[in-house]
Amino acid sequence: MNLRMKLLVVPCAALSFAGGVALATSPESKPAPQAQPLPKHVVPASKDGNLVLGLCDGETSLEVPGVKDGQKLTRAQAITATAQLMDDWRKKNPDANWDDVPGPVLAQAAPPSTKKNPPPAPQPNPGAKPSGNDVRQGGVGARTGASAVPQQQKTNLQTGHTYGAFSERDEQVWADSVQETVKEGHRVFHDAEALGGTVGVSCDMCHPDGANTHPETYPKYQVQLGRTALLRDMINWCIENPVRGKPLADGDPKMRAMEAYIYAQRKGVKLEYGKH
């Protein structure tokens, strides 16, 4: 290899190396950031080996005499213990703004239809002209024969849009579906077993009917977590600490149901994220 060829090879090799480093360190090649685990409320150990419960503030704790660590409280015992925890917390924080007023009473069923016998859903008929209450003007639906609505109205509307044309029956089906999710959230919120708890404590013992959960204030900085939190982050904090269970995945049906229940309990309250 002559001198000229050597002079060409060295810069090319250097450029190739630099390019490889750039590719290896490019943003596209970096692994996606992983969610950081939530901190834990470490409760003091009992010298007698009794069960020690912690409150969701991450500081207040209570030893339960006669119940050994690893044993599960009965619901009556858990209610008594959490009431004592809350009383201790109030004494330490006399000026704290704790909202004791529960949300609206959960309806056990969706409001009945105003019609005694709701008509069956109409079959698709793209060529038919929608009439009466079959279709709400301004959009389209999948089961109302509304695919021709844009042409009939001579407007530029997207066909098949769920927020377009829909019937009263559609609304009732949707309301029933939402209410079922809320009811399931109500069940899980009040059931230590459903929450996966190991000490017999459930969410309602400190938050009757979802009191003082304030979903309308999330996202906000949560001191216990040391970072900005969503409502589901705080739900998991309570599951891991007072309830002593395992955190739920974002898409877990129980998590989704509890979020629905908690939000339903604050219906009509002004959205004010970040408020403390």
mmCIF file of C-alpha atoms in Angstrom:
data_model
loop_
_atom_site.group_PDB
_atom_site.id
_atom_site.type_symbol
_atom_site.label_atom_id
_atom_site.label_comp_id
_atom_site.label_asym_id
_atom_site.label_seq_id
_atom_site.Cartn_x
_atom_site.Cartn_y
_atom_site.Cartn_z
ATOM 1 C CA MET A 1 0.000 0.000 0.000
ATOM 2 C CA ASN A 2 1.480 3.294 -1.063
ATOM 3 C CA LEU A 3 1.545 6.431 1.066
ATOM 4 C CA ARG A 4 -1.474 7.968 -0.670
ATOM 5 C CA MET A 5 -3.635 4.937 0.070
ATOM 6 C CA LYS A 6 -2.566 4.932 3.725
ATOM 7 C CA LEU A 7 -3.521 8.574 4.057
ATOM 8 C CA LEU A 8 -6.996 7.764 2.743
ATOM 9 C CA VAL A 9 -7.558 4.639 4.858
ATOM 10 C CA VAL A 10 -6.795 6.210 8.246
ATOM 11 C CA PRO A 11 -9.416 9.043 8.035
ATOM 12 C CA CYS A 12 -12.022 6.599 6.705
ATOM 13 C CA ALA A 13 -11.426 4.217 9.600
ATOM 14 C CA ALA A 14 -11.717 7.082 12.055
ATOM 15 C CA LEU A 15 -14.989 8.216 10.504
ATOM 16 C CA SER A 16 -16.376 4.679 10.617
ATOM 17 C CA PHE A 17 -15.512 4.373 14.288
ATOM 18 C CA ALA A 18 -17.088 7.726 15.086
ATOM 19 C CA GLY A 19 -20.208 6.755 13.182
ATOM 20 C CA GLY A 20 -20.472 3.506 15.104
ATOM 21 C CA VAL A 21 -20.161 5.336 18.410
ATOM 22 C CA ALA A 22 -22.814 7.828 17.317
ATOM 23 C CA LEU A 23 -25.205 5.023 16.381
ATOM 24 C CA ALA A 24 -24.566 3.186 19.621
ATOM 25 C CA THR A 25 -25.303 6.302 21.669
ATOM 26 C CA SER A 26 -28.122 7.759 19.592
ATOM 27 C CA PRO A 27 -31.450 8.411 21.377
ATOM 28 C CA GLU A 28 -33.119 5.701 19.287
ATOM 29 C CA SER A 29 -30.775 3.036 20.631
ATOM 30 C CA LYS A 30 -31.227 3.910 24.307
ATOM 31 C CA PRO A 31 -33.602 1.701 26.316
ATOM 32 C CA ALA A 32 -36.921 3.215 27.318
ATOM 33 C CA PRO A 33 -36.890 4.669 30.839
ATOM 34 C CA GLN A 34 -38.404 2.365 33.412
ATOM 35 C CA ALA A 35 -40.942 3.512 35.992
ATOM 36 C CA GLN A 36 -39.296 4.049 39.341
ATOM 37 C CA PRO A 37 -40.662 1.901 42.187
ATOM 38 C CA LEU A 38 -42.676 3.752 44.796
ATOM 39 C CA PRO A 39 -41.026 4.378 48.164
ATOM 40 C CA LYS A 40 -42.267 2.349 51.096
ATOM 41 C CA HIS A 41 -43.549 3.339 54.518
ATOM 42 C CA VAL A 42 -41.255 1.444 56.867
ATOM 43 C CA VAL A 43 -43.171 0.915 60.102
ATOM 44 C CA PRO A 44 -41.350 0.354 63.406
ATOM 45 C CA ALA A 45 -40.957 -3.227 64.529
ATOM 46 C CA SER A 46 -42.905 -4.479 67.522
ATOM 47 C CA LYS A 47 -40.770 -5.839 70.361
ATOM 48 C CA ASP A 48 -43.535 -8.380 71.011
ATOM 49 C CA GLY A 49 -43.851 -9.406 67.375
ATOM 50 C CA ASN A 50 -47.268 -7.794 66.996
ATOM 51 C CA LEU A 51 -48.683 -6.484 63.742
ATOM 52 C CA VAL A 52 -47.875 -2.827 63.084
ATOM 53 C CA LEU A 53 -50.075 -0.872 60.681
ATOM 54 C CA GLY A 54 -49.084 2.295 58.838
ATOM 55 C CA LEU A 55 -51.257 5.170 57.661
ATOM 56 C CA CYS A 56 -51.098 6.508 54.109
ATOM 57 C CA ASP A 57 -49.242 9.639 55.293
ATOM 58 C CA GLY A 58 -46.092 7.504 55.431
ATOM 59 C CA GLU A 59 -45.442 8.471 59.065
ATOM 60 C CA THR A 60 -48.222 7.419 61.442
ATOM 61 C CA SER A 61 -48.203 3.824 62.648
ATOM 62 C CA LEU A 62 -49.999 1.688 65.228
ATOM 63 C CA GLU A 63 -49.204 -1.598 66.949
ATOM 64 C CA VAL A 64 -52.160 -3.971 67.244
ATOM 65 C CA PRO A 65 -51.881 -5.901 70.533
ATOM 66 C CA GLY A 66 -52.719 -9.581 70.379
ATOM 67 C CA VAL A 67 -52.339 -9.852 66.602
ATOM 68 C CA LYS A 68 -48.996 -11.172 65.476
ATOM 69 C CA ASP A 69 -47.140 -9.940 62.420
ATOM 70 C CA GLY A 70 -48.233 -12.051 59.466
ATOM 71 C CA GLN A 71 -51.749 -12.528 60.789
ATOM 72 C CA LYS A 72 -54.750 -10.873 59.134
ATOM 73 C CA LEU A 73 -57.209 -8.704 61.020
ATOM 74 C CA THR A 74 -60.915 -9.329 60.878
ATOM 75 C CA ARG A 75 -62.868 -6.490 59.295
ATOM 76 C CA ALA A 76 -64.083 -5.369 62.719
ATOM 77 C CA GLN A 77 -60.518 -5.349 64.068
ATOM 78 C CA ALA A 78 -59.254 -3.490 60.994
ATOM 79 C CA ILE A 79 -61.960 -0.819 61.315
ATOM 80 C CA THR A 80 -61.095 -0.288 64.984
ATOM 81 C CA ALA A 81 -57.354 -0.090 64.253
ATOM 82 C CA THR A 82 -57.671 2.314 61.313
ATOM 83 C CA ALA A 83 -60.027 4.522 63.332
ATOM 84 C CA GLN A 84 -57.327 4.736 66.010
ATOM 85 C CA LEU A 85 -54.717 5.534 63.369
ATOM 86 C CA MET A 86 -56.877 8.343 62.005
ATOM 87 C CA ASP A 87 -57.465 9.686 65.534
ATOM 88 C CA ASP A 88 -53.721 9.702 66.210
ATOM 89 C CA TRP A 89 -53.116 11.521 62.932
ATOM 90 C CA ARG A 90 -55.729 14.175 63.709
ATOM 91 C CA LYS A 91 -54.182 14.836 67.112
ATOM 92 C CA LYS A 92 -50.789 15.379 65.494
ATOM 93 C CA ASN A 93 -52.283 17.531 62.733
ATOM 94 C CA PRO A 94 -55.107 19.556 64.323
ATOM 95 C CA ASP A 95 -55.074 22.162 61.581
ATOM 96 C CA ALA A 96 -54.911 19.775 58.646
ATOM 97 C CA ASN A 97 -57.533 20.151 55.937
ATOM 98 C CA TRP A 98 -59.031 16.661 55.883
ATOM 99 C CA ASP A 99 -62.259 16.400 53.937
ATOM 100 C CA ASP A 100 -64.649 14.169 55.888
ATOM 101 C CA VAL A 101 -67.550 14.840 53.558
ATOM 102 C CA PRO A 102 -68.028 11.786 51.351
ATOM 103 C CA GLY A 103 -68.919 12.021 47.719
ATOM 104 C CA PRO A 104 -72.437 11.456 46.446
ATOM 105 C CA VAL A 105 -74.074 8.177 47.373
ATOM 106 C CA LEU A 106 -73.276 5.562 44.760
ATOM 107 C CA ALA A 107 -76.335 4.591 42.765
ATOM 108 C CA GLN A 108 -76.655 0.827 42.673
ATOM 109 C CA ALA A 109 -77.995 0.850 39.135
ATOM 110 C CA ALA A 110 -78.035 3.165 36.164
ATOM 111 C CA PRO A 111 -81.131 5.372 35.823
ATOM 112 C CA PRO A 112 -83.887 3.416 34.097
ATOM 113 C CA SER A 113 -84.835 4.276 30.568
ATOM 114 C CA THR A 114 -87.762 6.654 30.207
ATOM 115 C CA LYS A 115 -89.279 4.155 27.802
ATOM 116 C CA LYS A 116 -91.008 1.063 29.218
ATOM 117 C CA ASN A 117 -89.815 -1.202 26.444
ATOM 118 C CA PRO A 118 -86.801 0.246 24.599
ATOM 119 C CA PRO A 119 -86.984 -0.650 20.917
ATOM 120 C CA PRO A 120 -84.379 -3.025 19.489
ATOM 121 C CA ALA A 121 -81.368 -1.456 17.870
ATOM 122 C CA PRO A 122 -82.127 -0.674 14.232
ATOM 123 C CA GLN A 123 -80.274 -2.659 11.616
ATOM 124 C CA PRO A 124 -77.745 -0.829 9.436
ATOM 125 C CA ASN A 125 -79.310 0.634 6.322
ATOM 126 C CA PRO A 126 -76.908 3.119 4.719
ATOM 127 C CA GLY A 127 -79.418 4.169 2.116
ATOM 128 C CA ALA A 128 -82.190 5.054 4.565
ATOM 129 C CA LYS A 129 -82.683 8.579 5.798
ATOM 130 C CA PRO A 130 -82.375 8.847 9.619
ATOM 131 C CA SER A 131 -85.432 10.248 11.319
ATOM 132 C CA GLY A 132 -86.770 11.157 14.748
ATOM 133 C CA ASN A 133 -84.633 10.157 17.715
ATOM 134 C CA ASP A 134 -82.782 7.455 15.807
ATOM 135 C CA VAL A 135 -79.938 9.840 15.046
ATOM 136 C CA ARG A 136 -78.531 12.922 16.713
ATOM 137 C CA GLN A 137 -77.631 15.516 14.118
ATOM 138 C CA GLY A 138 -73.994 16.428 13.739
ATOM 139 C CA GLY A 139 -72.255 13.117 13.310
ATOM 140 C CA VAL A 140 -72.548 9.464 12.490
ATOM 141 C CA GLY A 141 -72.866 6.120 14.240
ATOM 142 C CA ALA A 142 -72.357 2.455 13.468
ATOM 143 C CA ARG A 143 -75.857 1.075 14.106
ATOM 144 C CA THR A 144 -78.192 3.877 13.132
ATOM 145 C CA GLY A 145 -77.943 3.745 9.369
ATOM 146 C CA ALA A 146 -76.055 7.001 9.615
ATOM 147 C CA SER A 147 -73.254 6.447 7.149
ATOM 148 C CA ALA A 148 -75.274 8.515 4.665
ATOM 149 C CA VAL A 149 -75.713 11.419 7.103
ATOM 150 C CA PRO A 150 -72.779 13.466 5.700
ATOM 151 C CA GLN A 151 -74.191 13.264 2.193
ATOM 152 C CA GLN A 152 -77.701 14.051 3.370
ATOM 153 C CA GLN A 153 -76.558 17.016 5.405
ATOM 154 C CA LYS A 154 -74.042 18.070 2.763
ATOM 155 C CA THR A 155 -71.376 18.506 5.396
ATOM 156 C CA ASN A 156 -67.864 17.155 5.763
ATOM 157 C CA LEU A 157 -68.298 14.693 8.650
ATOM 158 C CA GLN A 158 -66.276 11.630 9.577
ATOM 159 C CA THR A 159 -68.261 8.397 9.220
ATOM 160 C CA GLY A 160 -68.320 5.946 12.106
ATOM 161 C CA HIS A 161 -67.413 8.485 14.775
ATOM 162 C CA THR A 162 -68.673 7.400 18.216
ATOM 163 C CA TYR A 163 -69.257 10.990 19.278
ATOM 164 C CA GLY A 164 -71.466 11.704 16.314
ATOM 165 C CA ALA A 165 -74.967 10.423 15.697
ATOM 166 C CA PHE A 166 -76.337 8.075 18.335
ATOM 167 C CA SER A 167 -79.657 6.956 19.712
ATOM 168 C CA GLU A 168 -81.188 7.080 23.175
ATOM 169 C CA ARG A 169 -80.609 3.355 23.372
ATOM 170 C CA ASP A 170 -76.916 3.917 22.683
ATOM 171 C CA GLU A 171 -76.754 6.394 25.542
ATOM 172 C CA GLN A 172 -78.415 3.934 27.900
ATOM 173 C CA VAL A 173 -75.996 1.146 26.945
ATOM 174 C CA TRP A 174 -73.022 3.446 27.512
ATOM 175 C CA ALA A 175 -74.381 4.693 30.845
ATOM 176 C CA ASP A 176 -74.952 1.123 32.019
ATOM 177 C CA SER A 177 -71.401 0.162 31.040
ATOM 178 C CA VAL A 178 -69.872 3.087 32.922
ATOM 179 C CA GLN A 179 -72.027 2.378 35.966
ATOM 180 C CA GLU A 180 -70.921 -1.260 36.012
ATOM 181 C CA THR A 181 -67.292 -0.121 36.084
ATOM 182 C CA VAL A 182 -68.041 2.300 38.917
ATOM 183 C CA LYS A 183 -69.835 -0.417 40.881
ATOM 184 C CA GLU A 184 -66.880 -2.751 40.453
ATOM 185 C CA GLY A 185 -64.584 -0.001 41.719
ATOM 186 C CA HIS A 186 -66.867 0.443 44.723
ATOM 187 C CA ARG A 187 -66.592 -3.289 45.447
ATOM 188 C CA VAL A 188 -62.796 -3.422 45.210
ATOM 189 C CA PHE A 189 -62.389 -0.201 47.230
ATOM 190 C CA HIS A 190 -64.306 -1.822 50.114
ATOM 191 C CA ASP A 191 -62.780 -5.311 49.912
ATOM 192 C CA ALA A 192 -59.382 -6.068 51.443
ATOM 193 C CA GLU A 193 -59.235 -9.417 49.661
ATOM 194 C CA ALA A 194 -60.001 -7.913 46.251
ATOM 195 C CA LEU A 195 -57.261 -5.349 46.844
ATOM 196 C CA GLY A 196 -54.796 -8.167 47.488
ATOM 197 C CA GLY A 197 -54.217 -6.969 51.033
ATOM 198 C CA THR A 198 -52.525 -9.124 53.645
ATOM 199 C CA VAL A 199 -53.589 -7.375 56.875
ATOM 200 C CA GLY A 200 -57.360 -7.011 56.419
ATOM 201 C CA VAL A 201 -57.336 -3.262 55.693
ATOM 202 C CA SER A 202 -59.322 -1.795 52.781
ATOM 203 C CA CYS A 203 -59.382 1.713 51.291
ATOM 204 C CA ASP A 204 -62.803 2.669 52.671
ATOM 205 C CA MET A 205 -61.626 2.355 56.281
ATOM 206 C CA CYS A 206 -59.719 5.627 56.014
ATOM 207 C CA HIS A 207 -61.677 7.066 53.069
ATOM 208 C CA PRO A 208 -65.394 6.303 53.570
ATOM 209 C CA ASP A 209 -67.203 6.576 50.237
ATOM 210 C CA GLY A 210 -63.975 7.888 48.717
ATOM 211 C CA ALA A 211 -63.770 10.873 51.101
ATOM 212 C CA ASN A 212 -60.598 12.955 50.961
ATOM 213 C CA THR A 213 -59.287 11.270 47.827
ATOM 214 C CA HIS A 214 -59.724 14.439 45.734
ATOM 215 C CA PRO A 215 -59.116 12.977 42.274
ATOM 216 C CA GLU A 216 -59.770 16.424 40.792
ATOM 217 C CA THR A 217 -56.434 17.641 42.223
ATOM 218 C CA TYR A 218 -54.247 15.138 40.331
ATOM 219 C CA PRO A 219 -51.642 15.264 38.925
ATOM 220 C CA LYS A 220 -49.908 16.907 41.875
ATOM 221 C CA TYR A 221 -46.701 16.638 43.868
ATOM 222 C CA GLN A 222 -47.154 13.942 46.480
ATOM 223 C CA VAL A 223 -44.815 14.226 49.461
ATOM 224 C CA GLN A 224 -44.957 10.523 50.327
ATOM 225 C CA LEU A 225 -43.806 9.641 46.823
ATOM 226 C CA GLY A 226 -41.320 12.476 46.469
ATOM 227 C CA ARG A 227 -42.520 13.336 42.965
ATOM 228 C CA THR A 228 -45.478 14.378 40.869
ATOM 229 C CA ALA A 229 -48.110 11.672 41.027
ATOM 230 C CA LEU A 230 -51.222 10.588 39.187
ATOM 231 C CA LEU A 231 -54.261 9.297 41.055
ATOM 232 C CA ARG A 232 -53.270 5.705 40.248
ATOM 233 C CA ASP A 233 -49.837 6.279 41.796
ATOM 234 C CA MET A 234 -51.465 7.209 45.086
ATOM 235 C CA ILE A 235 -53.850 4.265 44.856
ATOM 236 C CA ASN A 236 -50.841 1.962 44.496
ATOM 237 C CA TRP A 237 -49.039 3.676 47.366
ATOM 238 C CA CYS A 238 -52.005 2.891 49.615
ATOM 239 C CA ILE A 239 -52.227 -0.677 48.327
ATOM 240 C CA GLU A 240 -48.539 -1.278 49.018
ATOM 241 C CA ASN A 241 -48.436 0.378 52.440
ATOM 242 C CA PRO A 242 -51.630 0.517 54.573
ATOM 243 C CA VAL A 243 -53.198 -2.397 52.688
ATOM 244 C CA ARG A 244 -49.916 -4.376 52.396
ATOM 245 C CA GLY A 245 -50.626 -5.693 48.930
ATOM 246 C CA LYS A 246 -48.889 -5.679 45.567
ATOM 247 C CA PRO A 247 -49.205 -2.659 43.254
ATOM 248 C CA LEU A 248 -51.559 -2.935 40.310
ATOM 249 C CA ALA A 249 -50.523 -2.419 36.698
ATOM 250 C CA ASP A 250 -51.898 0.653 34.937
ATOM 251 C CA GLY A 251 -54.173 -1.470 32.791
ATOM 252 C CA ASP A 252 -55.380 -3.751 35.588
ATOM 253 C CA PRO A 253 -59.208 -3.872 35.578
ATOM 254 C CA LYS A 254 -59.220 -3.291 39.338
ATOM 255 C CA MET A 255 -57.143 -0.139 38.988
ATOM 256 C CA ARG A 256 -59.361 1.172 36.196
ATOM 257 C CA ALA A 257 -62.501 0.394 38.197
ATOM 258 C CA MET A 258 -61.232 2.118 41.349
ATOM 259 C CA GLU A 259 -60.249 5.207 39.406
ATOM 260 C CA ALA A 260 -63.729 5.266 37.890
ATOM 261 C CA TYR A 261 -65.351 4.923 41.325
ATOM 262 C CA ILE A 262 -63.224 7.646 42.940
ATOM 263 C CA TYR A 263 -63.857 10.076 40.085
ATOM 264 C CA ALA A 264 -67.577 9.264 40.145
ATOM 265 C CA GLN A 265 -67.701 10.205 43.825
ATOM 266 C CA ARG A 266 -66.518 13.721 42.958
ATOM 267 C CA LYS A 267 -68.764 14.354 39.985
ATOM 268 C CA GLY A 268 -69.414 18.042 39.510
ATOM 269 C CA VAL A 269 -66.369 19.208 41.475
ATOM 270 C CA LYS A 270 -64.146 21.725 39.731
ATOM 271 C CA LEU A 271 -61.018 20.272 38.121
ATOM 272 C CA GLU A 272 -58.007 21.833 39.827
ATOM 273 C CA TYR A 273 -54.849 19.844 39.255
ATOM 274 C CA GLY A 274 -51.895 20.496 41.516
ATOM 275 C CA LYS A 275 -54.014 21.735 44.421
ATOM 276 C CA HIS A 276 -53.084 20.729 47.986
#
